[in-house]
PDB file of C-alpha atoms in Angstrom:
ATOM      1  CA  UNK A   1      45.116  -5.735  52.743  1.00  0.00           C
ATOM      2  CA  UNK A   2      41.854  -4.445  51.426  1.00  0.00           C
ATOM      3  CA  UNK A   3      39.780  -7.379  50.132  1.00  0.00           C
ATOM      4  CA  UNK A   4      37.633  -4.747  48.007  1.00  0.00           C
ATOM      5  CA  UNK A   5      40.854  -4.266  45.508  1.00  0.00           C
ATOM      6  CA  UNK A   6      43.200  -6.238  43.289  1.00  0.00           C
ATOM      7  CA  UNK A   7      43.108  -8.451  40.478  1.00  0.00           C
ATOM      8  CA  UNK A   8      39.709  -9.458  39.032  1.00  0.00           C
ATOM      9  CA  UNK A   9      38.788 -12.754  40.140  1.00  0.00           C
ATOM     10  CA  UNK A  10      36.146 -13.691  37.137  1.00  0.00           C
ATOM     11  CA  UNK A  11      37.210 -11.472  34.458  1.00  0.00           C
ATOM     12  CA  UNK A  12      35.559 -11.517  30.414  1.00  0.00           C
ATOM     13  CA  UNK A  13      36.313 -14.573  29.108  1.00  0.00           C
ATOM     14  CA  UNK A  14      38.250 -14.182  25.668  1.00  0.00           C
ATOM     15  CA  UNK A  15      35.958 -14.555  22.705  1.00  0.00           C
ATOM     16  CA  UNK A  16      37.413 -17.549  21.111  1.00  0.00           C
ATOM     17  CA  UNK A  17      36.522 -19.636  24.247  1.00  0.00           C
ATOM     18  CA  UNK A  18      33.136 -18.577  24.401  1.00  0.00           C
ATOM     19  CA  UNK A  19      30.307 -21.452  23.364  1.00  0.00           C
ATOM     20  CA  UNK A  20      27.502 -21.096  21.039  1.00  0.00           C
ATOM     21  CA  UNK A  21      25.409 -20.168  23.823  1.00  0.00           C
ATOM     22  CA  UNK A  22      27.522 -17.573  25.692  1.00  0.00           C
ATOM     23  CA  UNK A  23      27.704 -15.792  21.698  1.00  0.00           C
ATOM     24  CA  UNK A  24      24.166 -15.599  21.445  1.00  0.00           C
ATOM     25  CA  UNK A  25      23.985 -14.143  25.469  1.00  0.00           C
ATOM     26  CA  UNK A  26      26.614 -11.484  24.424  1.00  0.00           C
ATOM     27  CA  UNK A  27      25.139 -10.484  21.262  1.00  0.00           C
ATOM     28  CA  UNK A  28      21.353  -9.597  23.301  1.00  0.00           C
ATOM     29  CA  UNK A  29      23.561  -8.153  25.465  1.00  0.00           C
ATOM     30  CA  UNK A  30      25.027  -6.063  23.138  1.00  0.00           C
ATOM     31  CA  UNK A  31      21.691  -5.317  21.347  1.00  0.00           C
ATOM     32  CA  UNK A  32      19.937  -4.074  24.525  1.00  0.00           C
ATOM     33  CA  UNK A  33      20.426  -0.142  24.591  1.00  0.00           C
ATOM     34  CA  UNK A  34      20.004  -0.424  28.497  1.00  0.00           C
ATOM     35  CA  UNK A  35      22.884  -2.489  29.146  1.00  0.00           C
ATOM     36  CA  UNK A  36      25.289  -1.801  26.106  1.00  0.00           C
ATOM     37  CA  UNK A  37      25.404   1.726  27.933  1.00  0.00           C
ATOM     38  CA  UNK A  38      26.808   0.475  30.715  1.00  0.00           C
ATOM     39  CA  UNK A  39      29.941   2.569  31.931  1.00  0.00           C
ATOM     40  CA  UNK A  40      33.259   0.346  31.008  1.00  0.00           C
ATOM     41  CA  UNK A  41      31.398  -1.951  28.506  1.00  0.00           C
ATOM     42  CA  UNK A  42      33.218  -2.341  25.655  1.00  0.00           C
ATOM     43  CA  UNK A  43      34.135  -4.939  22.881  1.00  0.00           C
ATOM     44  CA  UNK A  44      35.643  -7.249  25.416  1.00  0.00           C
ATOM     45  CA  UNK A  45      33.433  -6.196  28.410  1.00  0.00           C
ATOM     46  CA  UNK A  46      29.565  -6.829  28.822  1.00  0.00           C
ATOM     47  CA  UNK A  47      29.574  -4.939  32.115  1.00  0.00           C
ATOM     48  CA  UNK A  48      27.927  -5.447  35.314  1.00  0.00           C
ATOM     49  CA  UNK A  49      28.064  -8.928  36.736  1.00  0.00           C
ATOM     50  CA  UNK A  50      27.196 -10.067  33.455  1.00  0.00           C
ATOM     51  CA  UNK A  51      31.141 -10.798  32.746  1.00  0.00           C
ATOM     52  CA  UNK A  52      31.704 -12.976  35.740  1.00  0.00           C
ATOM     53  CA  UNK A  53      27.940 -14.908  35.206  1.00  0.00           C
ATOM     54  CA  UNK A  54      28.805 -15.599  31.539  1.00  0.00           C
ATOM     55  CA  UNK A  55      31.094 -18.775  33.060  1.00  0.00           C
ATOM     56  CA  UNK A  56      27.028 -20.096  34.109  1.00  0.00           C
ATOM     57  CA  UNK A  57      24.551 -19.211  30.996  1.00  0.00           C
ATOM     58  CA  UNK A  58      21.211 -20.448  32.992  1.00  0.00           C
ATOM     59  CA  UNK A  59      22.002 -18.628  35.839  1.00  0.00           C
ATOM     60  CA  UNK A  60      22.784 -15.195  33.605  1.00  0.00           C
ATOM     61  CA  UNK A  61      19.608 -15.735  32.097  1.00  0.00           C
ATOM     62  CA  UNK A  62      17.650 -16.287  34.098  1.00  0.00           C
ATOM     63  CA  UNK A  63      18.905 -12.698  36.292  1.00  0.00           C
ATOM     64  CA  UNK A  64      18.815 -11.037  33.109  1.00  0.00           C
ATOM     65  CA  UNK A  65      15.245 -11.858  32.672  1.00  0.00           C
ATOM     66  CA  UNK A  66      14.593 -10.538  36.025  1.00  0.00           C
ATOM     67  CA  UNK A  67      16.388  -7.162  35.102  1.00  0.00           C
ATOM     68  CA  UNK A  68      14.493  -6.561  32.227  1.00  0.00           C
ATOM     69  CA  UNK A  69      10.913  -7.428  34.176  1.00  0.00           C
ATOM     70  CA  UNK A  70      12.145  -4.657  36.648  1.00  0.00           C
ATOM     71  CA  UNK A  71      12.938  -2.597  33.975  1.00  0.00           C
ATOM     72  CA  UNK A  72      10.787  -3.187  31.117  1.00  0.00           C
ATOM     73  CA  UNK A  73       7.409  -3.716  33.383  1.00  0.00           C
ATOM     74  CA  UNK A  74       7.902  -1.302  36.194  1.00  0.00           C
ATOM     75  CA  UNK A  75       5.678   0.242  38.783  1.00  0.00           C
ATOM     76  CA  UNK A  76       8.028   1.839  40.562  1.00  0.00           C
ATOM     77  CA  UNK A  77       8.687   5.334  39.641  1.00  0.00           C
ATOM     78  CA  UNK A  78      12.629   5.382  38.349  1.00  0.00           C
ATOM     79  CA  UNK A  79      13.389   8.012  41.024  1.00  0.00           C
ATOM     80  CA  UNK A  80      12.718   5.926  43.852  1.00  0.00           C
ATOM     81  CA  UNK A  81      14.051   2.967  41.932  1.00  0.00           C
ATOM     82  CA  UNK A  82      17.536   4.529  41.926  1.00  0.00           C
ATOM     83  CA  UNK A  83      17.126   6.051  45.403  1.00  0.00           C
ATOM     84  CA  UNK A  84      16.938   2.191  46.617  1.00  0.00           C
ATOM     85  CA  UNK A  85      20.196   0.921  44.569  1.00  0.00           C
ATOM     86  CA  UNK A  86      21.940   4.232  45.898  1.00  0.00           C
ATOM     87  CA  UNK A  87      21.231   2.221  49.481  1.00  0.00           C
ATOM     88  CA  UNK A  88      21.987  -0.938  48.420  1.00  0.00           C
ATOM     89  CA  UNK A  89      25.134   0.248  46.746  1.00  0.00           C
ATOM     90  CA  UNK A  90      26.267   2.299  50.383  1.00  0.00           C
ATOM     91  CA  UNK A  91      25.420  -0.454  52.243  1.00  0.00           C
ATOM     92  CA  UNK A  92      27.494  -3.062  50.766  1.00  0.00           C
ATOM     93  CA  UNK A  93      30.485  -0.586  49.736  1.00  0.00           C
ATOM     94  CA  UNK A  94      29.623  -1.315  46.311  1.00  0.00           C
ATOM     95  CA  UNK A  95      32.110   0.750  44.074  1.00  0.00           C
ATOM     96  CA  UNK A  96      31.266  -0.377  40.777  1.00  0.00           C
ATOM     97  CA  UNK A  97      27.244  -0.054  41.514  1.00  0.00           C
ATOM     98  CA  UNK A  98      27.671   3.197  42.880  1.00  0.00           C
ATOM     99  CA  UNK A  99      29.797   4.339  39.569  1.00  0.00           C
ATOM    100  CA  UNK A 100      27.022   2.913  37.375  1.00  0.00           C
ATOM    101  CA  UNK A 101      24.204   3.964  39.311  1.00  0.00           C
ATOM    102  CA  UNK A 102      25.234   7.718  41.028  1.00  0.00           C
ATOM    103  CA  UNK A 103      24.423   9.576  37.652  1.00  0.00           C
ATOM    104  CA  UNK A 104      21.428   7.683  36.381  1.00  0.00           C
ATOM    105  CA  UNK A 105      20.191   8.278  39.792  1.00  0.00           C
ATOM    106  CA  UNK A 106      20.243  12.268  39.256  1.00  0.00           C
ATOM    107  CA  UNK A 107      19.076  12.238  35.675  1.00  0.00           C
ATOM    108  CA  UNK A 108      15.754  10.318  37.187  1.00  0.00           C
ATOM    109  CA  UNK A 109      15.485  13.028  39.589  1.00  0.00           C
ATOM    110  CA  UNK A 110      17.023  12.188  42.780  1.00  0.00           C
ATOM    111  CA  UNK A 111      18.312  15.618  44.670  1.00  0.00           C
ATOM    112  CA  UNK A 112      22.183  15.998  44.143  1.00  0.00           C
ATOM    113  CA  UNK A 113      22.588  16.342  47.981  1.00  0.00           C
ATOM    114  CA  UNK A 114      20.440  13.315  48.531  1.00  0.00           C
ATOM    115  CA  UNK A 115      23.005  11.704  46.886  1.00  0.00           C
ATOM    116  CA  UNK A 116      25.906  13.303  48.727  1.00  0.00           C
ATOM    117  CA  UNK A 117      24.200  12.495  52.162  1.00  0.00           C
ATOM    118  CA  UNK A 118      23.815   8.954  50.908  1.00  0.00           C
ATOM    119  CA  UNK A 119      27.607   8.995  49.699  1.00  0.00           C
ATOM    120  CA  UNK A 120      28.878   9.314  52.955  1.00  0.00           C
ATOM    121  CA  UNK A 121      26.213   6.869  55.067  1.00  0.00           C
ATOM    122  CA  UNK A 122      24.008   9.697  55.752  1.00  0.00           C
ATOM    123  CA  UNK A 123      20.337  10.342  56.054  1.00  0.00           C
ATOM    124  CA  UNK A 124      19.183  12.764  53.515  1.00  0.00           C
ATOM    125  CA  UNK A 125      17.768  16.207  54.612  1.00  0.00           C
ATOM    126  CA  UNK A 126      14.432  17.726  52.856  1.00  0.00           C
ATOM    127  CA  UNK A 127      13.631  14.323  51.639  1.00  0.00           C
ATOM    128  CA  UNK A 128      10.175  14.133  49.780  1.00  0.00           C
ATOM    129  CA  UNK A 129       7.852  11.750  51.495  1.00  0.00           C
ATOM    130  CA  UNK A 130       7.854   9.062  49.216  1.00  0.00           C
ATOM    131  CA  UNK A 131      11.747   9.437  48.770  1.00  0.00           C
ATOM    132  CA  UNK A 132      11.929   9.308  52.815  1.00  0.00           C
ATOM    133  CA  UNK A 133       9.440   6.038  52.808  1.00  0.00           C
ATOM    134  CA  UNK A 134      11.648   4.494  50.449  1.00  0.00           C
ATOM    135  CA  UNK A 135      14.646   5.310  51.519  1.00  0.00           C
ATOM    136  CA  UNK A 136      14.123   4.238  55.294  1.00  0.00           C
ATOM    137  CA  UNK A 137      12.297   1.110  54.159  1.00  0.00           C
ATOM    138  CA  UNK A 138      15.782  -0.109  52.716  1.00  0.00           C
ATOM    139  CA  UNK A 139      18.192   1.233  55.475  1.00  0.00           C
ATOM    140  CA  UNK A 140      16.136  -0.558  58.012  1.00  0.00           C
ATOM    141  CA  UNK A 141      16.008  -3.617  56.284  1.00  0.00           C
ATOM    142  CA  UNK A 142      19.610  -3.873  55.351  1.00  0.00           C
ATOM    143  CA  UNK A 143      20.884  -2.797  58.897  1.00  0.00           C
ATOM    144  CA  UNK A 144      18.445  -4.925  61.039  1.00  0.00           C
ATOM    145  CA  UNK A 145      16.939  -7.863  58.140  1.00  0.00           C
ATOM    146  CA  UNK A 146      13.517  -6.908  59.253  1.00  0.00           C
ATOM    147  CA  UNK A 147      11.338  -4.075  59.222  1.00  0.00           C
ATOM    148  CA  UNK A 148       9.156  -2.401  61.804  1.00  0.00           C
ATOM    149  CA  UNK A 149       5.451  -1.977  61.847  1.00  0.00           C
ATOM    150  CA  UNK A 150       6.017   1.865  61.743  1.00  0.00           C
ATOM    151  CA  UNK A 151       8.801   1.994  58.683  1.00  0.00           C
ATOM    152  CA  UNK A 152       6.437  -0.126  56.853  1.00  0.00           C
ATOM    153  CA  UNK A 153       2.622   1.774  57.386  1.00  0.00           C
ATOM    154  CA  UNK A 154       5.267   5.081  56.223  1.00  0.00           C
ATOM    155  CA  UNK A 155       5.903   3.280  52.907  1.00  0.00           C
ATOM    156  CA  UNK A 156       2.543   1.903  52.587  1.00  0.00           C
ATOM    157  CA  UNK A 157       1.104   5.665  52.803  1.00  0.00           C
ATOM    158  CA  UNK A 158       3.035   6.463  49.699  1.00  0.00           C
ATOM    159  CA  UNK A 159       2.867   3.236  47.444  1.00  0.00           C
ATOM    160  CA  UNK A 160       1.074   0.434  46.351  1.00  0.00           C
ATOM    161  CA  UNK A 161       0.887  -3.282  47.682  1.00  0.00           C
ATOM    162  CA  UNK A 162       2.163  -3.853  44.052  1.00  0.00           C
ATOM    163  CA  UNK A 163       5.355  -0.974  43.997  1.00  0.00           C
ATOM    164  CA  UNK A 164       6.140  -2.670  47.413  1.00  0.00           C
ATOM    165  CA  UNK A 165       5.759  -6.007  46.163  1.00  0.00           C
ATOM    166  CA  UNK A 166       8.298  -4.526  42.944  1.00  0.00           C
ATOM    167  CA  UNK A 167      10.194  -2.754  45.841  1.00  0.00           C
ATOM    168  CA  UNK A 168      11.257  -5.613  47.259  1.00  0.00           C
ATOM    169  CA  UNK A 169      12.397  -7.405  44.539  1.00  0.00           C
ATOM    170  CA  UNK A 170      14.610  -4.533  42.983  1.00  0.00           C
ATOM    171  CA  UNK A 171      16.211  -4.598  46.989  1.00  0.00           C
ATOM    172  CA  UNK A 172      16.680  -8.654  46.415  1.00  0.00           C
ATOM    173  CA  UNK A 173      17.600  -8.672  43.094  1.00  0.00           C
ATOM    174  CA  UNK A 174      20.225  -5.282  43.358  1.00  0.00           C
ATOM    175  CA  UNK A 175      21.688  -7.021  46.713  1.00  0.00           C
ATOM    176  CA  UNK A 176      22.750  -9.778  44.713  1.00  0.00           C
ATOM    177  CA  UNK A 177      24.226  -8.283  42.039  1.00  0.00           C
ATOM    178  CA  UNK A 178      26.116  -5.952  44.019  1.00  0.00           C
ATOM    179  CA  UNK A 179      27.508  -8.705  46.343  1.00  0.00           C
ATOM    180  CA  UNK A 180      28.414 -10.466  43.473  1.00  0.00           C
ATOM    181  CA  UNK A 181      30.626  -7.424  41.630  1.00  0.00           C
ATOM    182  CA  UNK A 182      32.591  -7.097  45.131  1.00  0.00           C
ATOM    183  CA  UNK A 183      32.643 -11.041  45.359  1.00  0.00           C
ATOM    184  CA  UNK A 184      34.301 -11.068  41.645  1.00  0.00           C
ATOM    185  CA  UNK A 185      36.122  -7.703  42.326  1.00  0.00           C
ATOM    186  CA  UNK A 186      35.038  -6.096  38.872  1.00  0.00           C
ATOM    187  CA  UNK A 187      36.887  -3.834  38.187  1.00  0.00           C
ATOM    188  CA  UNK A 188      36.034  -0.130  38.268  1.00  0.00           C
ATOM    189  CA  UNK A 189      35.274   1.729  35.306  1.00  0.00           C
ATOM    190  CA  UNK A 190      37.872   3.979  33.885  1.00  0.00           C
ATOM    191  CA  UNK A 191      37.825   7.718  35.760  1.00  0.00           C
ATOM    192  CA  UNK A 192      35.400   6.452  38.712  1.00  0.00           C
ATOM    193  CA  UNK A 193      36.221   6.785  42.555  1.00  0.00           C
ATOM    194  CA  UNK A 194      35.767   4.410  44.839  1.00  0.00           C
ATOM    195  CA  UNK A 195      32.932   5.499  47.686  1.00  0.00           C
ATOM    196  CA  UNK A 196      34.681   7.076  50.825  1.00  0.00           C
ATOM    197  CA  UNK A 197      34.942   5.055  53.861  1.00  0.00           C
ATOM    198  CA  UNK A 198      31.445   4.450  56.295  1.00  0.00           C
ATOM    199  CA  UNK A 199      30.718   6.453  58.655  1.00  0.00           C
ATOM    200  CA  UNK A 200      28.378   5.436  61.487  1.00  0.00           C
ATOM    201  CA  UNK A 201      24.551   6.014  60.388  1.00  0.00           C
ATOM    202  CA  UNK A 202      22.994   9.173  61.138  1.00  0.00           C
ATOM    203  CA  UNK A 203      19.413   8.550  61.897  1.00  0.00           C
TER     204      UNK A 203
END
């Protein structure tokens, strides 16, 4: 059996059982252009993990806050930004991120066949250097949980102490989220493929 599939384990909760302060979560929700664009959000559906998080209001706020400081207050060019949740999203066979994340990814100007390579658990040919910094920054650290000397001076030749810093916590906070969605199996949105099957990394 495929763990990655079947019934959703934390699904919306049904309005008339929400509290006062799940309401007043799902109406900023609903109010933030960002997230009330999500693909599959609806009238019954927030989107995301935010469905599945609803059931713990402190916890949803306080990784909403964090999404909207990494959003809101970034240093990170978008490009790069969705580069690294393209990663995260491969790594962790993370359907549902991928689905969300694949287009906005190409509208902020990642290379189609970046994507494609990344898709299939490749690494990218004709890379830009700060898209090849980035992109081998993450890899490394989610294969091996630490990071050489070398793969580190790379990205520290293209960004800031401070877009690393932000970096980092886009990699921690994405990680999460996309663990959660294939903890909660949330379900894909309407029309969207899953990712194909690993293959072994190409260096």
């Amino acid at each position: 059996m495929n763990a990655a599939f079947g019934p959703e384990r934390l699904p919306p909760l049904p309005a008339h059982q929400l509290t006062p302060e799940q309401q007043a979560i799902c109406a900023s929700v609903r109010s933030t252009p960002a997230r009330a664009g999500l693909k599959g959000a609806g009238q019954q559906r927030l989107g995301g993990f935010i469905d599945a998080l609803l059931r713990r209001p402190p916890v949803l706020r306080a990784a909403l806050q964090l999404s909207d400081s990494l959003r809101v207050d970034a240093l990170l060019p978008m490009r790069l930004k969705e580069l690294a949740i393209l990663c995260i999203a491969r790594h962790h066979d993370g359907h549902y991120a991928w689905a969300q994340h694949e287009t906005l990814a190409v509208r902020a100007g990642v290379p189609p066949p970046t994507v494609e390579a990344i898709r299939h658990n490749l690494r990218p040919d004709g890379m830009a250097n700060d898209e090849a910094a980035v992109h081998d920054f993450v890899r490394e650290w989610l294969q091996h949980e630490f990071i050489t000397d070398d793969t580190y001076l790379k990205l520290q030749s293209q960004l800031t102490d401070e877009a690393i810093a932000e970096l980092m916590a886009v990699v921690g906070y994405f990680r999460m989220g996309v663990t959660i969605l294939n903890a909660a199996r949330v379900a894909l949105p309407e029309g969207a493929q899953p990712l194909p099957p690993r293959r072994v990394a190409r260096a």
